[in-house]
Amino acid sequence: MARVDEDERSAGLELARREVMAAGLAGSLLMGTPATASARSEGSLNSALLSFRPNGVEQALEIDTRSSLLDVLREGLGLVGAKKGCDHGQCGACTVHVGGRRVLSCLTLAVQVEGCDVTTIEGLSRADGALHPMQQAFIDHDALQCGYCTPGQIMSAVACVREGNATSPDNIREYMSGNLCRCGAYVGIVAAIEAAASKLQGPA
Ligand code: FES
Ligand code: FES
């Protein structure tokens, strides 16, 4: 009799173990199914077709709606001139022009530039390769050392002149204060902007 009880108890335990395993498997499948569907639907909800004109060339590309303009330029189009310094709007290394006005591309959603003209440092020189006067002035005045901040400095400098703010060294310093240079090339940068200001007329 004791032997029968033992066998029944073992059979019961085995059944219980199978039920637990089956329940666990069913649970994991149920948990997995909605997660996968949700990821798919998120993928379609979060993608969009972006059409804009970086450096005068019409582009249409599918992007994640959460992408920054900086990431789309650098990773989507290979325009790596705009630099990712802080990625938080604090250094100016990512400065580009949208519709002729300077913006921090790390803080700009790519979807915001739909239909816009965007100019990066790559689009500043002329089609024949001649440097923009501001680029040349930076070279002439040694306004760079490591050069990492230089694309953003030059884009801000061009905008500073265009905005009518390059009227004195103090003004230049004020309106370039959003661009940091860890090498401390500020003296050369101010000199370069002063020198280029007289040569710049109209949109770059
Ligand atoms: S990378 Fe955009 S402000 Fe620093
Ligand atoms: S030139 Fe090096 S950070 Fe500006």
PDB file of C-alpha atoms and ligand atoms in Angstrom:
ATOM      1  CA  MET A   1       0.000   0.000   0.000  1.00  0.00           C
ATOM      2  CA  ALA A   2       2.840   2.316   0.854  1.00  0.00           C
ATOM      3  CA  ARG A   3       4.370   1.557  -2.518  1.00  0.00           C
ATOM      4  CA  VAL A   4       1.125   2.560  -4.340  1.00  0.00           C
ATOM      5  CA  ASP A   5       0.987   5.866  -2.394  1.00  0.00           C
ATOM      6  CA  GLU A   6       4.580   6.583  -3.384  1.00  0.00           C
ATOM      7  CA  ASP A   7       3.860   5.878  -7.052  1.00  0.00           C
ATOM      8  CA  GLU A   8       0.734   8.078  -7.002  1.00  0.00           C
ATOM      9  CA  ARG A   9       2.638  10.919  -5.346  1.00  0.00           C
ATOM     10  CA  SER A  10       5.412  10.691  -7.987  1.00  0.00           C
ATOM     11  CA  ALA A  11       2.874  10.658 -10.806  1.00  0.00           C
ATOM     12  CA  GLY A  12       1.126  13.661  -9.313  1.00  0.00           C
ATOM     13  CA  LEU A  13       4.373  15.585  -8.963  1.00  0.00           C
ATOM     14  CA  GLU A  14       5.347  14.771 -12.549  1.00  0.00           C
ATOM     15  CA  LEU A  15       1.967  15.994 -13.776  1.00  0.00           C
ATOM     16  CA  ALA A  16       2.284  19.166 -11.755  1.00  0.00           C
ATOM     17  CA  ARG A  17       5.800  19.758 -13.160  1.00  0.00           C
ATOM     18  CA  ARG A  18       4.531  19.335 -16.735  1.00  0.00           C
ATOM     19  CA  GLU A  19       1.652  21.749 -16.080  1.00  0.00           C
ATOM     20  CA  VAL A  20       4.033  24.333 -14.710  1.00  0.00           C
ATOM     21  CA  MET A  21       6.346  23.933 -17.726  1.00  0.00           C
ATOM     22  CA  ALA A  22       3.413  24.142 -20.147  1.00  0.00           C
ATOM     23  CA  ALA A  23       2.052  27.186 -18.402  1.00  0.00           C
ATOM     24  CA  GLY A  24       5.472  28.821 -18.483  1.00  0.00           C
ATOM     25  CA  LEU A  25       5.906  28.135 -22.193  1.00  0.00           C
ATOM     26  CA  ALA A  26       2.446  29.455 -22.961  1.00  0.00           C
ATOM     27  CA  GLY A  27       3.183  32.506 -20.836  1.00  0.00           C
ATOM     28  CA  SER A  28       6.424  33.243 -22.617  1.00  0.00           C
ATOM     29  CA  LEU A  29       4.758  32.910 -26.026  1.00  0.00           C
ATOM     30  CA  LEU A  30       1.953  35.225 -24.982  1.00  0.00           C
ATOM     31  CA  MET A  31       4.399  37.737 -23.669  1.00  0.00           C
ATOM     32  CA  GLY A  32       6.513  37.509 -26.816  1.00  0.00           C
ATOM     33  CA  THR A  33       3.733  37.897 -29.335  1.00  0.00           C
ATOM     34  CA  PRO A  34       2.438  41.343 -28.397  1.00  0.00           C
ATOM     35  CA  ALA A  35       5.976  42.634 -27.867  1.00  0.00           C
ATOM     36  CA  THR A  36       6.941  41.637 -31.406  1.00  0.00           C
ATOM     37  CA  ALA A  37       3.781  43.133 -32.904  1.00  0.00           C
ATOM     38  CA  SER A  38       4.279  46.301 -30.953  1.00  0.00           C
ATOM     39  CA  ALA A  39       7.880  46.614 -32.120  1.00  0.00           C
ATOM     40  CA  ARG A  40       6.710  46.226 -35.701  1.00  0.00           C
ATOM     41  CA  SER A  41       3.984  48.776 -35.350  1.00  0.00           C
ATOM     42  CA  GLU A  42       6.375  51.150 -33.573  1.00  0.00           C
ATOM     43  CA  GLY A  43       8.778  50.736 -36.471  1.00  0.00           C
ATOM     44  CA  SER A  44       6.223  51.914 -38.998  1.00  0.00           C
ATOM     45  CA  LEU A  45       4.861  54.650 -36.747  1.00  0.00           C
ATOM     46  CA  ASN A  46       8.341  56.003 -36.162  1.00  0.00           C
ATOM     47  CA  SER A  47       9.544  56.131 -39.750  1.00  0.00           C
ATOM     48  CA  ALA A  48       8.884  58.898 -42.222  1.00  0.00           C
ATOM     49  CA  LEU A  49      10.021  60.004 -45.636  1.00  0.00           C
ATOM     50  CA  LEU A  50      12.105  63.170 -45.399  1.00  0.00           C
ATOM     51  CA  SER A  51      12.655  65.387 -48.441  1.00  0.00           C
ATOM     52  CA  PHE A  52      15.056  68.294 -48.145  1.00  0.00           C
ATOM     53  CA  ARG A  53      17.992  69.937 -49.911  1.00  0.00           C
ATOM     54  CA  PRO A  54      21.309  69.440 -48.156  1.00  0.00           C
ATOM     55  CA  ASN A  55      23.910  71.590 -49.922  1.00  0.00           C
ATOM     56  CA  GLY A  56      21.583  72.214 -52.864  1.00  0.00           C
ATOM     57  CA  VAL A  57      20.980  68.563 -53.719  1.00  0.00           C
ATOM     58  CA  GLU A  58      17.441  67.183 -53.458  1.00  0.00           C
ATOM     59  CA  GLN A  59      17.362  64.210 -51.111  1.00  0.00           C
ATOM     60  CA  ALA A  60      14.543  61.918 -50.064  1.00  0.00           C
ATOM     61  CA  LEU A  61      15.239  59.281 -47.466  1.00  0.00           C
ATOM     62  CA  GLU A  62      13.362  57.232 -44.966  1.00  0.00           C
ATOM     63  CA  ILE A  63      14.286  58.212 -41.447  1.00  0.00           C
ATOM     64  CA  ASP A  64      13.333  57.407 -37.891  1.00  0.00           C
ATOM     65  CA  THR A  65      11.193  60.350 -36.802  1.00  0.00           C
ATOM     66  CA  ARG A  66      13.224  60.511 -33.598  1.00  0.00           C
ATOM     67  CA  SER A  67      16.492  61.160 -35.463  1.00  0.00           C
ATOM     68  CA  SER A  68      18.343  64.416 -35.032  1.00  0.00           C
ATOM     69  CA  LEU A  69      19.311  66.393 -38.114  1.00  0.00           C
ATOM     70  CA  LEU A  70      22.940  65.848 -37.100  1.00  0.00           C
ATOM     71  CA  ASP A  71      22.589  62.064 -37.199  1.00  0.00           C
ATOM     72  CA  VAL A  72      20.766  62.103 -40.529  1.00  0.00           C
ATOM     73  CA  LEU A  73      23.456  64.315 -42.067  1.00  0.00           C
ATOM     74  CA  ARG A  74      26.363  62.327 -40.685  1.00  0.00           C
ATOM     75  CA  GLU A  75      25.051  58.768 -40.747  1.00  0.00           C
ATOM     76  CA  GLY A  76      22.365  58.952 -43.423  1.00  0.00           C
ATOM     77  CA  LEU A  77      24.191  61.127 -45.952  1.00  0.00           C
ATOM     78  CA  GLY A  78      27.849  60.843 -44.987  1.00  0.00           C
ATOM     79  CA  LEU A  79      28.136  64.604 -44.467  1.00  0.00           C
ATOM     80  CA  VAL A  80      30.476  64.334 -41.497  1.00  0.00           C
ATOM     81  CA  GLY A  81      31.671  67.936 -41.514  1.00  0.00           C
ATOM     82  CA  ALA A  82      29.206  68.884 -38.778  1.00  0.00           C
ATOM     83  CA  LYS A  83      30.705  67.416 -35.634  1.00  0.00           C
ATOM     84  CA  LYS A  84      29.056  65.724 -32.690  1.00  0.00           C
ATOM     85  CA  GLY A  85      30.693  67.350 -29.714  1.00  0.00           C
ATOM     86  CA  CYS A  86      28.336  67.359 -26.749  1.00  0.00           C
ATOM     87  CA  ASP A  87      25.107  66.249 -28.504  1.00  0.00           C
ATOM     88  CA  HIS A  88      23.357  68.493 -25.949  1.00  0.00           C
ATOM     89  CA  GLY A  89      23.338  71.969 -27.486  1.00  0.00           C
ATOM     90  CA  GLN A  90      26.283  73.223 -25.478  1.00  0.00           C
ATOM     91  CA  CYS A  91      29.315  73.341 -27.802  1.00  0.00           C
ATOM     92  CA  GLY A  92      28.168  74.500 -31.259  1.00  0.00           C
ATOM     93  CA  ALA A  93      30.276  71.907 -33.093  1.00  0.00           C
ATOM     94  CA  CYS A  94      27.183  70.677 -34.939  1.00  0.00           C
ATOM     95  CA  THR A  95      26.112  74.097 -36.305  1.00  0.00           C
ATOM     96  CA  VAL A  96      24.604  74.089 -39.804  1.00  0.00           C
ATOM     97  CA  HIS A  97      22.364  76.518 -41.665  1.00  0.00           C
ATOM     98  CA  VAL A  98      18.686  75.789 -42.247  1.00  0.00           C
ATOM     99  CA  GLY A  99      17.070  78.238 -44.646  1.00  0.00           C
ATOM    100  CA  GLY A 100      20.167  80.409 -44.201  1.00  0.00           C
ATOM    101  CA  ARG A 101      19.911  80.581 -40.409  1.00  0.00           C
ATOM    102  CA  ARG A 102      22.257  78.812 -38.017  1.00  0.00           C
ATOM    103  CA  VAL A 103      20.857  75.949 -35.986  1.00  0.00           C
ATOM    104  CA  LEU A 104      22.294  73.352 -33.673  1.00  0.00           C
ATOM    105  CA  SER A 105      21.693  70.201 -35.646  1.00  0.00           C
ATOM    106  CA  CYS A 106      21.995  67.994 -32.553  1.00  0.00           C
ATOM    107  CA  LEU A 107      18.915  69.694 -31.098  1.00  0.00           C
ATOM    108  CA  THR A 108      16.970  69.800 -34.369  1.00  0.00           C
ATOM    109  CA  LEU A 109      14.731  66.914 -35.305  1.00  0.00           C
ATOM    110  CA  ALA A 110      15.379  65.904 -38.896  1.00  0.00           C
ATOM    111  CA  VAL A 111      11.648  66.020 -39.636  1.00  0.00           C
ATOM    112  CA  GLN A 112      11.737  69.755 -38.904  1.00  0.00           C
ATOM    113  CA  VAL A 113      13.761  70.431 -42.068  1.00  0.00           C
ATOM    114  CA  GLU A 114      11.217  68.917 -44.448  1.00  0.00           C
ATOM    115  CA  GLY A 115      11.380  70.951 -47.674  1.00  0.00           C
ATOM    116  CA  CYS A 116      14.229  73.125 -46.370  1.00  0.00           C
ATOM    117  CA  ASP A 117      17.624  74.115 -47.700  1.00  0.00           C
ATOM    118  CA  VAL A 118      20.315  72.885 -45.329  1.00  0.00           C
ATOM    119  CA  THR A 119      23.930  73.977 -45.674  1.00  0.00           C
ATOM    120  CA  THR A 120      26.785  72.152 -44.009  1.00  0.00           C
ATOM    121  CA  ILE A 121      30.470  73.041 -44.084  1.00  0.00           C
ATOM    122  CA  GLU A 122      30.790  70.773 -47.138  1.00  0.00           C
ATOM    123  CA  GLY A 123      28.425  73.067 -49.032  1.00  0.00           C
ATOM    124  CA  LEU A 124      30.157  76.311 -48.142  1.00  0.00           C
ATOM    125  CA  SER A 125      32.932  76.262 -50.708  1.00  0.00           C
ATOM    126  CA  ARG A 126      32.100  77.063 -54.308  1.00  0.00           C
ATOM    127  CA  ALA A 127      31.337  74.404 -56.898  1.00  0.00           C
ATOM    128  CA  ASP A 128      34.799  74.933 -58.441  1.00  0.00           C
ATOM    129  CA  GLY A 129      36.390  74.095 -55.080  1.00  0.00           C
ATOM    130  CA  ALA A 130      37.345  77.650 -54.145  1.00  0.00           C
ATOM    131  CA  LEU A 131      37.116  78.157 -50.423  1.00  0.00           C
ATOM    132  CA  HIS A 132      34.501  80.419 -48.903  1.00  0.00           C
ATOM    133  CA  PRO A 133      36.094  83.701 -47.704  1.00  0.00           C
ATOM    134  CA  MET A 134      35.449  82.664 -44.100  1.00  0.00           C
ATOM    135  CA  GLN A 135      37.210  79.347 -44.598  1.00  0.00           C
ATOM    136  CA  GLN A 136      40.192  81.148 -46.127  1.00  0.00           C
ATOM    137  CA  ALA A 137      40.229  83.698 -43.311  1.00  0.00           C
ATOM    138  CA  PHE A 138      40.330  80.924 -40.691  1.00  0.00           C
ATOM    139  CA  ILE A 139      43.397  79.511 -42.455  1.00  0.00           C
ATOM    140  CA  ASP A 140      45.037  82.922 -42.838  1.00  0.00           C
ATOM    141  CA  HIS A 141      44.578  83.762 -39.152  1.00  0.00           C
ATOM    142  CA  ASP A 142      45.428  80.351 -37.677  1.00  0.00           C
ATOM    143  CA  ALA A 143      41.931  80.224 -36.230  1.00  0.00           C
ATOM    144  CA  LEU A 144      42.159  76.519 -35.537  1.00  0.00           C
ATOM    145  CA  GLN A 145      44.399  74.027 -33.825  1.00  0.00           C
ATOM    146  CA  CYS A 146      42.860  70.571 -33.623  1.00  0.00           C
ATOM    147  CA  GLY A 147      40.073  71.766 -35.902  1.00  0.00           C
ATOM    148  CA  TYR A 148      37.299  69.711 -34.351  1.00  0.00           C
ATOM    149  CA  CYS A 149      35.189  72.754 -33.542  1.00  0.00           C
ATOM    150  CA  THR A 150      36.135  74.549 -36.753  1.00  0.00           C
ATOM    151  CA  PRO A 151      33.209  73.542 -39.016  1.00  0.00           C
ATOM    152  CA  GLY A 152      30.722  74.775 -36.424  1.00  0.00           C
ATOM    153  CA  GLN A 153      32.787  77.910 -35.789  1.00  0.00           C
ATOM    154  CA  ILE A 154      32.850  78.730 -39.496  1.00  0.00           C
ATOM    155  CA  MET A 155      29.119  78.114 -39.966  1.00  0.00           C
ATOM    156  CA  SER A 156      28.366  80.363 -36.989  1.00  0.00           C
ATOM    157  CA  ALA A 157      30.868  82.943 -38.216  1.00  0.00           C
ATOM    158  CA  VAL A 158      29.201  83.157 -41.625  1.00  0.00           C
ATOM    159  CA  ALA A 159      25.818  83.525 -39.913  1.00  0.00           C
ATOM    160  CA  CYS A 160      27.217  86.110 -37.493  1.00  0.00           C
ATOM    161  CA  VAL A 161      28.288  88.277 -40.431  1.00  0.00           C
ATOM    162  CA  ARG A 162      25.037  87.708 -42.286  1.00  0.00           C
ATOM    163  CA  GLU A 163      23.037  88.689 -39.217  1.00  0.00           C
ATOM    164  CA  GLY A 164      24.930  91.992 -39.074  1.00  0.00           C
ATOM    165  CA  ASN A 165      26.564  91.133 -35.759  1.00  0.00           C
ATOM    166  CA  ALA A 166      30.226  91.118 -36.785  1.00  0.00           C
ATOM    167  CA  THR A 167      30.578  94.841 -36.176  1.00  0.00           C
ATOM    168  CA  SER A 168      33.227  94.795 -33.438  1.00  0.00           C
ATOM    169  CA  PRO A 169      35.421  92.294 -31.594  1.00  0.00           C
ATOM    170  CA  ASP A 170      33.086  92.495 -28.602  1.00  0.00           C
ATOM    171  CA  ASN A 171      30.047  91.837 -30.757  1.00  0.00           C
ATOM    172  CA  ILE A 172      31.778  88.951 -32.516  1.00  0.00           C
ATOM    173  CA  ARG A 173      32.700  87.396 -29.175  1.00  0.00           C
ATOM    174  CA  GLU A 174      29.115  87.808 -27.971  1.00  0.00           C
ATOM    175  CA  TYR A 175      27.511  86.305 -31.068  1.00  0.00           C
ATOM    176  CA  MET A 176      30.062  83.489 -31.284  1.00  0.00           C
ATOM    177  CA  SER A 177      29.748  82.621 -27.616  1.00  0.00           C
ATOM    178  CA  GLY A 178      27.663  79.522 -28.360  1.00  0.00           C
ATOM    179  CA  ASN A 179      30.657  77.907 -30.062  1.00  0.00           C
ATOM    180  CA  LEU A 180      33.322  76.486 -27.783  1.00  0.00           C
ATOM    181  CA  CYS A 181      36.916  75.810 -28.795  1.00  0.00           C
ATOM    182  CA  ARG A 182      38.820  73.662 -26.364  1.00  0.00           C
ATOM    183  CA  CYS A 183      42.113  74.681 -27.988  1.00  0.00           C
ATOM    184  CA  GLY A 184      41.442  78.315 -27.141  1.00  0.00           C
ATOM    185  CA  ALA A 185      41.904  79.611 -30.684  1.00  0.00           C
ATOM    186  CA  TYR A 186      39.477  82.447 -29.954  1.00  0.00           C
ATOM    187  CA  VAL A 187      41.881  85.290 -30.765  1.00  0.00           C
ATOM    188  CA  GLY A 188      42.451  83.915 -34.252  1.00  0.00           C
ATOM    189  CA  ILE A 189      38.757  83.215 -34.713  1.00  0.00           C
ATOM    190  CA  VAL A 190      37.767  86.800 -33.926  1.00  0.00           C
ATOM    191  CA  ALA A 191      40.507  88.101 -36.231  1.00  0.00           C
ATOM    192  CA  ALA A 192      39.361  85.794 -39.023  1.00  0.00           C
ATOM    193  CA  ILE A 193      35.752  86.909 -38.712  1.00  0.00           C
ATOM    194  CA  GLU A 194      36.739  90.564 -38.755  1.00  0.00           C
ATOM    195  CA  ALA A 195      38.834  89.982 -41.856  1.00  0.00           C
ATOM    196  CA  ALA A 196      36.164  88.002 -43.698  1.00  0.00           C
ATOM    197  CA  ALA A 197      33.275  90.266 -42.721  1.00  0.00           C
ATOM    198  CA  SER A 198      34.231  92.916 -45.235  1.00  0.00           C
ATOM    199  CA  LYS A 199      34.312  90.363 -48.063  1.00  0.00           C
ATOM    200  CA  LEU A 200      31.004  88.708 -47.318  1.00  0.00           C
ATOM    201  CA  GLN A 201      27.925  90.014 -48.967  1.00  0.00           C
ATOM    202  CA  GLY A 202      24.529  88.327 -49.192  1.00  0.00           C
ATOM    203  CA  PRO A 203      23.845  84.681 -48.541  1.00  0.00           C
ATOM    204  CA  ALA A 204      26.852  82.369 -48.439  1.00  0.00           C
TER     205      ALA A 204
HETATM  206  S1  FES B   1      27.023  68.739 -30.655  1.00  0.00           S
HETATM  207 FE1  FES B   1      25.418  70.130 -30.914  1.00  0.00          FE
HETATM  208  S2  FES B   1      25.877  71.750 -29.557  1.00  0.00           S
HETATM  209 FE2  FES B   1      27.395  70.268 -29.129  1.00  0.00          FE
HETATM  210  S1  FES B   2      40.371  74.074 -32.812  1.00  0.00           S
HETATM  211 FE1  FES B   2      40.371  72.441 -31.369  1.00  0.00          FE
HETATM  212  S2  FES B   2      38.520  72.640 -30.334  1.00  0.00           S
HETATM  213 FE2  FES B   2      38.590  74.361 -31.612  1.00  0.00          FE
END
